[in-house]
Coordinates of C-alpha atoms in Angstrom, one line a residue:
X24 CA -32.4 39.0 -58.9
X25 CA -31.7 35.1 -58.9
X26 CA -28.3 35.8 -60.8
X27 CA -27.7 38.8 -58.4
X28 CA -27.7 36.3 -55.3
X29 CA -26.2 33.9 -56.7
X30 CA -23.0 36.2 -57.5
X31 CA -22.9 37.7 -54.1
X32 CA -23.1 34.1 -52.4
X33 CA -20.5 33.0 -55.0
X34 CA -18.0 36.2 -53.8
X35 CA -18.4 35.6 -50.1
X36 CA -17.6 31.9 -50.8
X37 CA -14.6 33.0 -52.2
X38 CA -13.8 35.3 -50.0
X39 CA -14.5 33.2 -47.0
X40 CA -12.2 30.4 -48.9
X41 CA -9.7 32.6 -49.4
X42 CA -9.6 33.9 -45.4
X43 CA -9.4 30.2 -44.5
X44 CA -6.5 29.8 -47.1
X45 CA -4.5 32.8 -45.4
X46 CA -5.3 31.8 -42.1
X47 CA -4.1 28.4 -42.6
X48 CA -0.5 29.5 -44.8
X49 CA 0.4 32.8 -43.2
X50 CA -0.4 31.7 -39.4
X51 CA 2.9 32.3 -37.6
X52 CA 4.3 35.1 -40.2
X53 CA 1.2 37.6 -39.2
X54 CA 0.5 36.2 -35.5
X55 CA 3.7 35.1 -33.9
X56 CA 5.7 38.9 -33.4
X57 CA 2.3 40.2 -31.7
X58 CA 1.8 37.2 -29.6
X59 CA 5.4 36.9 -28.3
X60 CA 5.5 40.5 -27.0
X61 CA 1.8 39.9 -25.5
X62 CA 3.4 36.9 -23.6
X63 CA 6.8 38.8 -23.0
X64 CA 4.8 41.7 -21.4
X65 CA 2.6 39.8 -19.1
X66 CA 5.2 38.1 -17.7
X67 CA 7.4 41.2 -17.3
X68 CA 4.2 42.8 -15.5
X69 CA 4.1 39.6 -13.2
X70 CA 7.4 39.7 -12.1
X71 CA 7.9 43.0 -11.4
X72 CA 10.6 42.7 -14.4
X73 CA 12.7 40.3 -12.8
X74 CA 12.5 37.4 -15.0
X75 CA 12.5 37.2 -18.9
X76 CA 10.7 35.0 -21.6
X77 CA 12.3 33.9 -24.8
X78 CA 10.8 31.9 -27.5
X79 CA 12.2 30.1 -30.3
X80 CA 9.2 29.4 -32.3
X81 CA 5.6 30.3 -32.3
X82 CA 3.3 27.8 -34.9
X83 CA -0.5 29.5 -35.0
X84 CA -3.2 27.7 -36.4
X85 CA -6.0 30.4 -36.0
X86 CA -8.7 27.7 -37.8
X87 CA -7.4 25.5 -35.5
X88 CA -7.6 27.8 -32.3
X89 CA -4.1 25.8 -31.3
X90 CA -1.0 27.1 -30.7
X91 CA 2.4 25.7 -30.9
X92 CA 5.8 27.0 -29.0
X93 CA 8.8 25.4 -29.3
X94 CA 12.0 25.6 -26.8
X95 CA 10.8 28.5 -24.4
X96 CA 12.7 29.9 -21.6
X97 CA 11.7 31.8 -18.6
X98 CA 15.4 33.2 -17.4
X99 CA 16.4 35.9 -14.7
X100 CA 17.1 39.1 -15.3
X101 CA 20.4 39.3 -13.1
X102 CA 20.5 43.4 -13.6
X103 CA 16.8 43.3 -11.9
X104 CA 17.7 41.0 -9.4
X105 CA 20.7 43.0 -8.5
X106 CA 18.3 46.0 -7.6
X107 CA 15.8 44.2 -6.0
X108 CA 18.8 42.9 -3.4
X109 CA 19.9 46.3 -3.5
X110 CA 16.2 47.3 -2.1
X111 CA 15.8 44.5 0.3
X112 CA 12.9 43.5 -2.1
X113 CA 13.7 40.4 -3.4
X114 CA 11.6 37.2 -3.1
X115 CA 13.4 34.8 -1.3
X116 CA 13.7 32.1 -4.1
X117 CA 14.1 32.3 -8.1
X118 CA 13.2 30.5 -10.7
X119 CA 14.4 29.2 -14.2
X120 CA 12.3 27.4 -16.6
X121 CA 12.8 25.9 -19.9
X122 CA 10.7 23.4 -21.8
X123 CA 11.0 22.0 -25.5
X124 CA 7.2 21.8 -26.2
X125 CA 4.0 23.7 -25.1
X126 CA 0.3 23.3 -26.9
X127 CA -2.5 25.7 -26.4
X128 CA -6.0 24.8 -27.4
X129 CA -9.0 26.8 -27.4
X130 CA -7.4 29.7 -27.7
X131 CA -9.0 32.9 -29.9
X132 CA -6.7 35.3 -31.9
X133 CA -9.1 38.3 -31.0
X134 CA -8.7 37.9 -27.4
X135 CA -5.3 36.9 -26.9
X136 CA -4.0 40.2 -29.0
X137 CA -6.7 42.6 -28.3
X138 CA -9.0 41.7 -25.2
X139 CA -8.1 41.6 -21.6
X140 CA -10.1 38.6 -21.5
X141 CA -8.5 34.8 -22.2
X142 CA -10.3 31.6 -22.3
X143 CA -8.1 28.5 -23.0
X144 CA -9.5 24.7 -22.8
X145 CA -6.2 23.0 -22.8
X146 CA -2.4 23.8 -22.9
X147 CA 0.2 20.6 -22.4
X148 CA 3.5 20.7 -21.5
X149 CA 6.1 18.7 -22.7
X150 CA 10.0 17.8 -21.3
X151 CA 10.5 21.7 -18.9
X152 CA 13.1 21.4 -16.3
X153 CA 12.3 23.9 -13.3
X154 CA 15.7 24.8 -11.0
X155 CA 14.8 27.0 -8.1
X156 CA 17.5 28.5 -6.4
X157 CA 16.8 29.2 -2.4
X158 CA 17.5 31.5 -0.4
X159 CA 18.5 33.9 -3.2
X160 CA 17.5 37.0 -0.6
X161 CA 19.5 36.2 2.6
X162 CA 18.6 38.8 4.5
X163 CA 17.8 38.5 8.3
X164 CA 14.7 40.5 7.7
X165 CA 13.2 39.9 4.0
X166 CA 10.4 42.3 2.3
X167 CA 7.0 40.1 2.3
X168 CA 5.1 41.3 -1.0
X169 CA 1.3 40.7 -0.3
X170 CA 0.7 41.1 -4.4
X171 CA -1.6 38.5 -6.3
X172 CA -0.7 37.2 -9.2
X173 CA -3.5 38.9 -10.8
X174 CA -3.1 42.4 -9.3
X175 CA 0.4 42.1 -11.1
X176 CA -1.4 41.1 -14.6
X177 CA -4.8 43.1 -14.2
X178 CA -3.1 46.2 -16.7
X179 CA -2.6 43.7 -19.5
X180 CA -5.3 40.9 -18.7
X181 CA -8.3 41.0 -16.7
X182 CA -9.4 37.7 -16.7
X183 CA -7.9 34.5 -17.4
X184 CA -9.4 30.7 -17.5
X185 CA -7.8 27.0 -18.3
X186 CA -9.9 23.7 -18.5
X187 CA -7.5 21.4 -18.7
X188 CA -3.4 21.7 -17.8
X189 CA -1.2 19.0 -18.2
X190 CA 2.9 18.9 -17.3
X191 CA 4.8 15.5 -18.5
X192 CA 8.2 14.3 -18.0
X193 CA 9.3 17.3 -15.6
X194 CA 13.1 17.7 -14.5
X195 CA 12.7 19.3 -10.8
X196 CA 15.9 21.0 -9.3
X197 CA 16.2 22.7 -5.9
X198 CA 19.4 24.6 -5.3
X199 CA 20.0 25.1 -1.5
X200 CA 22.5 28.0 -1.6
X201 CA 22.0 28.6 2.0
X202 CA 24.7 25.9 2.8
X203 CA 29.0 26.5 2.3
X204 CA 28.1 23.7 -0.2
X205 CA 25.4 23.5 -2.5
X206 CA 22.7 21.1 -1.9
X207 CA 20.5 19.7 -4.5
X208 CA 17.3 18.0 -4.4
X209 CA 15.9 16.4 -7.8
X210 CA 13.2 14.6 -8.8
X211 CA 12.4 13.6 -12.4
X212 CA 10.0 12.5 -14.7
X213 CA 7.5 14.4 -13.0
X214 CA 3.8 15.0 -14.3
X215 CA 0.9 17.5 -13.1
X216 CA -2.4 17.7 -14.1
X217 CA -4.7 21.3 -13.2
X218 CA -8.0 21.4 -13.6
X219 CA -10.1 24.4 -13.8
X220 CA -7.6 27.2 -13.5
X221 CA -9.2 30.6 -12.9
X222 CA -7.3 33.8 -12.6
X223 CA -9.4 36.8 -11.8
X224 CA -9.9 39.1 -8.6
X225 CA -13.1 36.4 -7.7
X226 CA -10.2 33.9 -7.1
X227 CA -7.1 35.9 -6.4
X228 CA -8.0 35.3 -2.4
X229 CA -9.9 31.4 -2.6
X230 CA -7.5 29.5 -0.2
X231 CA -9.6 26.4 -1.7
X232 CA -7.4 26.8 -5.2
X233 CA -4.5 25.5 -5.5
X234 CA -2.1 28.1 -7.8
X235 CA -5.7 29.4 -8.8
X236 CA -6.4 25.3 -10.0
X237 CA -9.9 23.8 -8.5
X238 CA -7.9 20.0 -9.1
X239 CA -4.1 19.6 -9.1
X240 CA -2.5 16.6 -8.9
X241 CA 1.1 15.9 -9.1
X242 CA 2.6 12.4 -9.6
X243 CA 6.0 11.6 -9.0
X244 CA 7.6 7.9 -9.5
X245 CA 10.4 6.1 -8.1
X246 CA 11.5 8.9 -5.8
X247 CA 15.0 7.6 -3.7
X248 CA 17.2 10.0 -1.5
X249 CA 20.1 9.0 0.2
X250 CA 20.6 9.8 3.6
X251 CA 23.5 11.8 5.0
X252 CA 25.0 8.9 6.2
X253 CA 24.5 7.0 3.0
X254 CA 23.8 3.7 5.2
X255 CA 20.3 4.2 3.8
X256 CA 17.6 4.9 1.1
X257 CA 14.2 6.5 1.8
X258 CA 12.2 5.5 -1.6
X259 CA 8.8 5.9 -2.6
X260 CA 7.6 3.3 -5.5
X261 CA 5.0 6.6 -6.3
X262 CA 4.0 9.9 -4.6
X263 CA 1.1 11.4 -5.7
X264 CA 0.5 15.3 -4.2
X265 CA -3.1 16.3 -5.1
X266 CA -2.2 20.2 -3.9
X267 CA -5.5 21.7 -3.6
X268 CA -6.4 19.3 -0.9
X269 CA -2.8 19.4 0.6
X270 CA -2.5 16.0 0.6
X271 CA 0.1 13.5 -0.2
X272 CA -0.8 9.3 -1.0
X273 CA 1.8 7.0 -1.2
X274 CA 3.1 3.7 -2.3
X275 CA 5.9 1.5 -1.9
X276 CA 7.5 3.7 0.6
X277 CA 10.6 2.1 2.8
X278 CA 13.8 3.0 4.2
X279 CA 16.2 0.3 2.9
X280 CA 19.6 -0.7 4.1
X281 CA 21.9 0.1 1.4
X282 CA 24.0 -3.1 2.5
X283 CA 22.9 -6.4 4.0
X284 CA 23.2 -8.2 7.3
X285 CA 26.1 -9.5 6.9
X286 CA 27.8 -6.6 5.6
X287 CA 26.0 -3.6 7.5
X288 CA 29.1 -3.5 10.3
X289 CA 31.9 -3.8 7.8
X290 CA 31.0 0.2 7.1
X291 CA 30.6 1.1 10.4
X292 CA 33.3 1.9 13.1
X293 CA 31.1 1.2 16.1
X294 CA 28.0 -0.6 16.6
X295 CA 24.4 1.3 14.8
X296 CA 21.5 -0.9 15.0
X297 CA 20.3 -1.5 11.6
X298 CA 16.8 -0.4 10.6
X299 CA 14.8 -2.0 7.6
X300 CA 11.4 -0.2 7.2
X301 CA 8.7 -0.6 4.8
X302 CA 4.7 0.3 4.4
X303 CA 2.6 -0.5 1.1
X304 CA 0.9 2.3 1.4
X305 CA 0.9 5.8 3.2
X306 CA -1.0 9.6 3.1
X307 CA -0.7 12.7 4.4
X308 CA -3.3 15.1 4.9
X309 CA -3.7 18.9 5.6
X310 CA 0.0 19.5 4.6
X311 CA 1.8 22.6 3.6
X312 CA 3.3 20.5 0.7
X313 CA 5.8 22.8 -0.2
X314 CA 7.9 23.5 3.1
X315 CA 7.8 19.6 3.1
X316 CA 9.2 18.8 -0.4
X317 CA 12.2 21.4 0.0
X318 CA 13.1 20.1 3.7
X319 CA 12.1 23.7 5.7
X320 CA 9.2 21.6 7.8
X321 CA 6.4 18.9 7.4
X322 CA 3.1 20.7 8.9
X323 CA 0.5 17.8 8.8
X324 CA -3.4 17.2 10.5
X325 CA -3.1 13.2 10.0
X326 CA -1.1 11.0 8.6
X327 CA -1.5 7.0 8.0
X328 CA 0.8 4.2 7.6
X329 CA -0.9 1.0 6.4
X330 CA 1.0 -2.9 5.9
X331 CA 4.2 -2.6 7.0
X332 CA 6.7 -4.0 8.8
X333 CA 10.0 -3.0 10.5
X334 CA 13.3 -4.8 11.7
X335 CA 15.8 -3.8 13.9
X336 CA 19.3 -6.0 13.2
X337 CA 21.9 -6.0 16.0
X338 CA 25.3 -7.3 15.5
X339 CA 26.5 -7.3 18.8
X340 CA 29.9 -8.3 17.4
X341 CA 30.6 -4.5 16.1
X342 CA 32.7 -2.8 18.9
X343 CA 30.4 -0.4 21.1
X344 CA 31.3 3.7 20.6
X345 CA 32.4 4.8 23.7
X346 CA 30.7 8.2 23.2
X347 CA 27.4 8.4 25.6
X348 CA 24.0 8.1 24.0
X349 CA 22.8 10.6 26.7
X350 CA 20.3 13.0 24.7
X351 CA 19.1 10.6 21.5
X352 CA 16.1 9.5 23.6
X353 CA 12.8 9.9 20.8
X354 CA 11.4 13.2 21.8
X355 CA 15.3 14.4 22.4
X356 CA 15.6 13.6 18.6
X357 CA 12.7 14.7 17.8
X358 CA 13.5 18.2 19.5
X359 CA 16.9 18.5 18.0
X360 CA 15.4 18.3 14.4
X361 CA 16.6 21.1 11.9
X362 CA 13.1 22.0 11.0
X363 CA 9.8 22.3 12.3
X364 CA 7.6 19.6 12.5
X365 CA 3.8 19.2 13.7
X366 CA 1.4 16.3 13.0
X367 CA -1.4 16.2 15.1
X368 CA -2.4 12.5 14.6
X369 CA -0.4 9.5 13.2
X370 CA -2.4 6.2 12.8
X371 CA -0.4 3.1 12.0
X372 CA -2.2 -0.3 10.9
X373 CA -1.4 -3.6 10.5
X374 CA 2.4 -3.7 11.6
X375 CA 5.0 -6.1 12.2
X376 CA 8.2 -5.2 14.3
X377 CA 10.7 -7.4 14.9
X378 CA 14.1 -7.3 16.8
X379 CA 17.1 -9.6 15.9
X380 CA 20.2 -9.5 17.5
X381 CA 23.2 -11.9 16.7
X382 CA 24.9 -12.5 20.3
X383 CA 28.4 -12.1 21.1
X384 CA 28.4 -15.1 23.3
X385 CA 26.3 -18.0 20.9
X386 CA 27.1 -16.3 17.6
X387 CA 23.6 -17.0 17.2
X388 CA 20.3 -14.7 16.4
X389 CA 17.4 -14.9 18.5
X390 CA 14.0 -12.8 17.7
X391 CA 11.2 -11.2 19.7
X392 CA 8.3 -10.6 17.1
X393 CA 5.0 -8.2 18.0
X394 CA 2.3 -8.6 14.8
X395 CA -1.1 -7.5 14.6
X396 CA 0.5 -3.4 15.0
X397 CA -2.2 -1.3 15.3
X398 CA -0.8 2.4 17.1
X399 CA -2.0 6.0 17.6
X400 CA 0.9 9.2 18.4
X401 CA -0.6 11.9 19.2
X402 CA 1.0 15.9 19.1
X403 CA 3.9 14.7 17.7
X404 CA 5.5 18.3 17.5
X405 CA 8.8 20.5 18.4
X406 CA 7.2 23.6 17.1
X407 CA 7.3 25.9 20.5
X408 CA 4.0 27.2 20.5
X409 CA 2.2 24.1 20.2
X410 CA 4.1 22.4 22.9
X411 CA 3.0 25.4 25.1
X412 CA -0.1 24.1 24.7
X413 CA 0.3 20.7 25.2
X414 CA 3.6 19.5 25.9
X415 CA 2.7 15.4 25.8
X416 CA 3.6 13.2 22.5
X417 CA 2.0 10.1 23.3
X418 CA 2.3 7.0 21.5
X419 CA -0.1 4.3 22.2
X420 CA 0.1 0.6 20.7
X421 CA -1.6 -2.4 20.7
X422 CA -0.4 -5.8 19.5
X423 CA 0.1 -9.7 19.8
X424 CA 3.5 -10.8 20.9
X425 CA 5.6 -13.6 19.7
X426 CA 2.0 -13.7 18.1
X427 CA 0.6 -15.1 21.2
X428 CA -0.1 -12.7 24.1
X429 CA -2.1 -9.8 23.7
X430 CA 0.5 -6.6 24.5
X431 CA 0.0 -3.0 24.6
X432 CA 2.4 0.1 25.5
X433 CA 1.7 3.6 26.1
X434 CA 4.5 6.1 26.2
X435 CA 4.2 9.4 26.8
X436 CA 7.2 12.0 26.4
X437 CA 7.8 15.6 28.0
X438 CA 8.3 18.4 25.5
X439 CA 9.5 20.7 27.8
X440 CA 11.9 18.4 29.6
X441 CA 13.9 16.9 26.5
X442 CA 17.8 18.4 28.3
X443 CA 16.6 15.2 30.5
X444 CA 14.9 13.1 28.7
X445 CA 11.6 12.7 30.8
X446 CA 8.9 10.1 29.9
X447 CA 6.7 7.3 31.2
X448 CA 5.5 4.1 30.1
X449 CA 2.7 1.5 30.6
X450 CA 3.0 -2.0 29.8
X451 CA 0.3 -4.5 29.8
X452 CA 0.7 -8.4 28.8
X453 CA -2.3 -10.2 28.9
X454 CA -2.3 -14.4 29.2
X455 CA 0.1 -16.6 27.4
X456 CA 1.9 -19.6 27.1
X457 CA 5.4 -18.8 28.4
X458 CA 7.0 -21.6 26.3
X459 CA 6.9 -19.3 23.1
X460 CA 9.6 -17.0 24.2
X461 CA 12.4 -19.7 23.5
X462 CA 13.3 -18.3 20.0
X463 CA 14.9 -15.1 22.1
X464 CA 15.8 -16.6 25.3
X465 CA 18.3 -19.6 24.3
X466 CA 20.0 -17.2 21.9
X467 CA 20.1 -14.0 23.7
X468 CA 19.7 -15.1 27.6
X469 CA 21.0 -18.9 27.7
X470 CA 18.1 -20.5 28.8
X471 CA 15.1 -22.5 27.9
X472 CA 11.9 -22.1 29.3
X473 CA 10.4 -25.3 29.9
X474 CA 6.8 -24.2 31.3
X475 CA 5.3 -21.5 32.1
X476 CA 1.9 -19.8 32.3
X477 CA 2.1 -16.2 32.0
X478 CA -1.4 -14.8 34.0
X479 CA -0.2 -10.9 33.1
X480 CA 2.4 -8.6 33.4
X481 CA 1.9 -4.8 34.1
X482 CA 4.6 -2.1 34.3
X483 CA 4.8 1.8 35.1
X484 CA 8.1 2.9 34.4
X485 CA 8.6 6.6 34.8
X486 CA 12.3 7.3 33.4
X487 CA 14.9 10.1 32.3
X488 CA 18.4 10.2 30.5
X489 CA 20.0 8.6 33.9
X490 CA 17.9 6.1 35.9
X491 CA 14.2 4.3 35.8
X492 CA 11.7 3.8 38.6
X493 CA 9.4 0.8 37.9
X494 CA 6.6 -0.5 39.7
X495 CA 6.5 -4.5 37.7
X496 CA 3.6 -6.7 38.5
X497 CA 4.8 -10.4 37.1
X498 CA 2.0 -13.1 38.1
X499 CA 2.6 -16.5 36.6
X500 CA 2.5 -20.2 37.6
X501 CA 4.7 -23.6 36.7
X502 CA 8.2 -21.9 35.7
X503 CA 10.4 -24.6 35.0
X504 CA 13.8 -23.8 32.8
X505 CA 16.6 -25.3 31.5
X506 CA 19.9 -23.5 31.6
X507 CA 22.1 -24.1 28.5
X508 CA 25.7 -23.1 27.4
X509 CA 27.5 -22.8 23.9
X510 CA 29.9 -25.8 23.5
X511 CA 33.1 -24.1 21.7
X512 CA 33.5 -27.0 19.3
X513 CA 30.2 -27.1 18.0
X514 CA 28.5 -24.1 18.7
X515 CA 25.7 -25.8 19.4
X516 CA 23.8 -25.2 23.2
X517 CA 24.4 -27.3 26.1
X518 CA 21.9 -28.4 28.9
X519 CA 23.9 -27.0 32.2
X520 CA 21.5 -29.7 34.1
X521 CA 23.2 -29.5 37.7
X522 CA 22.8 -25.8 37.3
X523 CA 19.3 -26.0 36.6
X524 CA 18.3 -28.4 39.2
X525 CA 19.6 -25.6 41.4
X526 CA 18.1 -22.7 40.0
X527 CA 14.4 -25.1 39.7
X528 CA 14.5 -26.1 43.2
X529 CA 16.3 -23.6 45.4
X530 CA 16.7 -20.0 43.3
X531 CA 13.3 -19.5 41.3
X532 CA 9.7 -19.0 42.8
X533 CA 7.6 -21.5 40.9
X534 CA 4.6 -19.2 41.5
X535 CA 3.3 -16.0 41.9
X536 CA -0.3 -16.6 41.7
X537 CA -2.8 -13.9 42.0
X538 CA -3.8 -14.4 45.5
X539 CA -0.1 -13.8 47.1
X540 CA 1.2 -11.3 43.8
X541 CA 2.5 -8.1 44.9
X542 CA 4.2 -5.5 42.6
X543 CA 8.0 -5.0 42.7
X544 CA 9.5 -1.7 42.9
X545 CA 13.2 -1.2 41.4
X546 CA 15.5 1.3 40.0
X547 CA 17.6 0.7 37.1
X548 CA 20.7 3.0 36.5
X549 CA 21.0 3.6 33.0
X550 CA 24.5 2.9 31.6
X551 CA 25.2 5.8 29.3
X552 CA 26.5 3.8 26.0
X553 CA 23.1 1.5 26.1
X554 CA 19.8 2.4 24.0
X555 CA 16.6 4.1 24.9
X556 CA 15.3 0.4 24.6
X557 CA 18.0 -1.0 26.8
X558 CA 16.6 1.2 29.7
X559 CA 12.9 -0.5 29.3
X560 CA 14.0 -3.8 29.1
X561 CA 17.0 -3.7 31.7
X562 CA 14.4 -1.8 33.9
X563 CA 11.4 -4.5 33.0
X564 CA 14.0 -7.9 33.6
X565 CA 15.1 -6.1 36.9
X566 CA 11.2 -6.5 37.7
X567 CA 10.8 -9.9 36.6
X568 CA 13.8 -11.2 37.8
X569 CA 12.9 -10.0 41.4
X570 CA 9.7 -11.6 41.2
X571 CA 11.0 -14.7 40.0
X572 CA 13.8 -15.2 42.1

């Protein structure tokens, strides 16, 4: 009986070796023809037979539980797109896939050949490129097809589960056929990582997945894309999309000049203020990510800038365009804009703007600096229904200017009056030292200011494309200035001393003190080639100067 045993356990250990042996050497010869036509049919099932999947090489290791493909493609089948135009049942966009590398672990023979039934613990994908081509179905009125992914692949698979998906070193290629000349949008070097993928009629409807994924993150680095006018970059040092929460962090993120100061004006024919732009960090939240990446609308609940700064450059030696700025008022812009957009709340934190401008007259800059940024806009929207709703953007800052006086502005533009450009503003200065303003005024207005205590200044400015009505409360004490002029051989400033004698003892109100103040009440006309900003300041120095003279 003992020698019985011992020949039976000897025979199943050889047999056993000898399964291992043959699973190991004849892996792809037996495996790879049945798995290639079950992968060929469930895509063929998924897409309704549009697209096709070709595989140069399948490497099994059934011991293992790993599989191995090499150079896969996932192409269209134009003769099935042809019909589906034909029908008016074509999706709107296509797709084309190739990759060189993709590993599957976890896998088991049994299932993937004979069961309806997967279960995979990871599969990595290495160097695809993914081109989508948009709008492939042009159509005015497009067939919507409310099918799942998994009512598609129910026949041939019933359920289907992945721990652990990972993408690296993605090409991404959107091809805008909807203009007369092709547009592309790339980004590269692109990696993903799913999590918990479930695909099953339990999850075919759970809004909480993200392309059935419980986690799916997607990291893109060093994104840049020139602007239309290429006189700028918008980059991004890192954008990270984690897609089941529909949100987007960011780093690094800036719109750059592509040319300096100096330079800026040599590529433009009439005078552009010049806009340098930059936040460490920045997220979005609640987003429909993809509308957003291919430029057909940015839906957001909050987004947040955080450390950054902004300068506006004006070379006031660039000729002025004599074409009217009528209509580019914010909100105008804003309503003009090619795609939807809707964010209900904007926060931006510790911000510095500054305005330069080199002036005609000195050839010298002068600067007026806000720090300490801290702002809120509100409904910022063009999208019609929402503006039904509530029809106000409001923007609402608070700040320290020339890092002295504490300053806060609220604006708050008309959604359904953008032909004319209505909004209001509230401006609020609290105490300062008056002296600090010298950086801007001996450049940009010719004068020193020699003392002054600002008590507060208040403004309501209610304006349109064309004029602005003010009501400007100025109260200060001991104004004293200096009026100076540029001396041609030195470009340095001149004290005009008999002019200021004049202007100190006969022209300017040494006081408005709080007792006596009263508000003034002017209306600016708004000359047609000046700024948005030109309107507010020209409307707030009309105040001031009334008060003060």
């Amino acid at each position: 009986m003992k020698k019985i045993i011992i020949i039976t356990a000897s025979v199943i250990a050889v047999l056993l070796i000898g399964i291992f042996i043959y699973l190991k050497v004849r892996k792809s010869e037996d495996f790879e023809p049945l798995i290639k036509a079950k992968l060929q049919q469930v895509i063929k099932e998924a897409s309704d037979s549009l697209y096709i999947l070709n595989l140069d090489k399948i490497e099994i290791d059934v011991v293992g539980s790993k599989i191995k493909v090499h150079n896969a493609e996932l192409l269209i089948d134009s003769t099935r797109l042809n019909q589906l135009l034909a029908e008016g049942t074509a999706p709107v966009d296509v797709y084309k896939i190739s990759l060189s590398d993709l590993h599957i672990d976890g896998f088991n023979i049994a299932d993937l050949l004979d069961k309806k039934n997967i279960n995979l613990n990871a599969l990595n994908i290495k160097n695809p490129t993914v081109e989508i081509y948009h709008p492939v179905n042009k159509r005015d009125t497009i067939f919507k097809d409310t099918a799942t992914l998994y009512s598609r692949i129910q026949k041939s698979l019933g359920h289907f589960s992945l721990q652990d998906l990972s993408i690296s070193n993605m090409n991404f290629i959107y091809h805008n056929i909807a203009e007369e000349k092709e547009k592309l949008t790339t980004f590269s070097n692109v990696s993903m990582r799913f999590n918990n993928i479930e695909i099953d009629s339990t999850t075919q409807f759970d809004t909480s997945r993200f392309l059935y994924a419980k986690q799916a993150n997607i990291y893109i680095p060093g994104y840049t894309f020139r602007t239309p006018d290429s006189m700028y970059f918008l980059k991004a040092d890192t954008l990270i999309l984690h897609a089941a929460q529909k949100s987007i962090d960011a780093t690094g993120l800036a719109l750059q000049p592509r040319y300096s100061k100096q330079d800026f004006g040599k590529h433009l024919k009439f005078y552009k203020d010049r806009y340098d732009i930059k936040f460490k960090t920045a997220s979005f939240n609640n987003i429909d990510w993809y509308n957003l990446f291919l430029g057909e609308g940015f839906t957001a609940k909050h987004a947040e800038f955080n450390n950054g700064s902004m300068e506006v450059y004006a070379d006031k030696n660039i000729p002025p365009s004599p074409k009217s700025k009528i209509g580019n008022f914010p909100h105008q812009l804003l309503a003009r804009l090619d795609m939807p957009v809707d964010i209900d709340t904007i926060l931006i934190k510790n911000f510095e703007f500054t305005y330069r401008e080199l002036n005609i007259k000195t050839q010298q800059t002068g600067a007026v600096t806000w720090t300490d940024i801290s702002g809120q806009l509100t409904n910022v929207t063009n999208v019609p229904e929402k503006i039904a709703a509530d029809k106000i953007v409001k923007v609402a800052a608070q700040s320290k200017l020339f890092n002295a006086g504490s300053f806060s502005a609220v604006f708050q533009f008309d959604m359904t009056k953008t032909k004319d450009g209505d909004f209001t503003l509230d401006i609020n200065l609290g105490p300062m030292d008056g002296t600090v303003i010298n950086p801007a005024s001996k450049t940009l207005g010719l004068f020193e200011v020699n003392s002054l205590a600002i008590k507060k200044l208040n403004a309501h400015i209610i304006a349109n494309s064309y004029k602005a009505r003010s009501s400007v409360l100025f109260v200060y004490d001991d104004l004293n200035i200096t009026a100076l002029k540029k001396q041609e051989e030195s470009k340095k400033l001149k004290k005009k001393k008999l002019v200021s004698f004049f202007a100190n003892t006969f022209v300017i109100n040494k006081s408005n003190t709080m007792n006596d103040a009263r508000p003034e009440y002017v209306t600016y006309q708004r000359d047609p080639q000046r700024s948005f900003f030109s309107l507010i300041w020209k409307s707030l120095l009309k105040g001031i100067t009334n008060t003060a003279s």
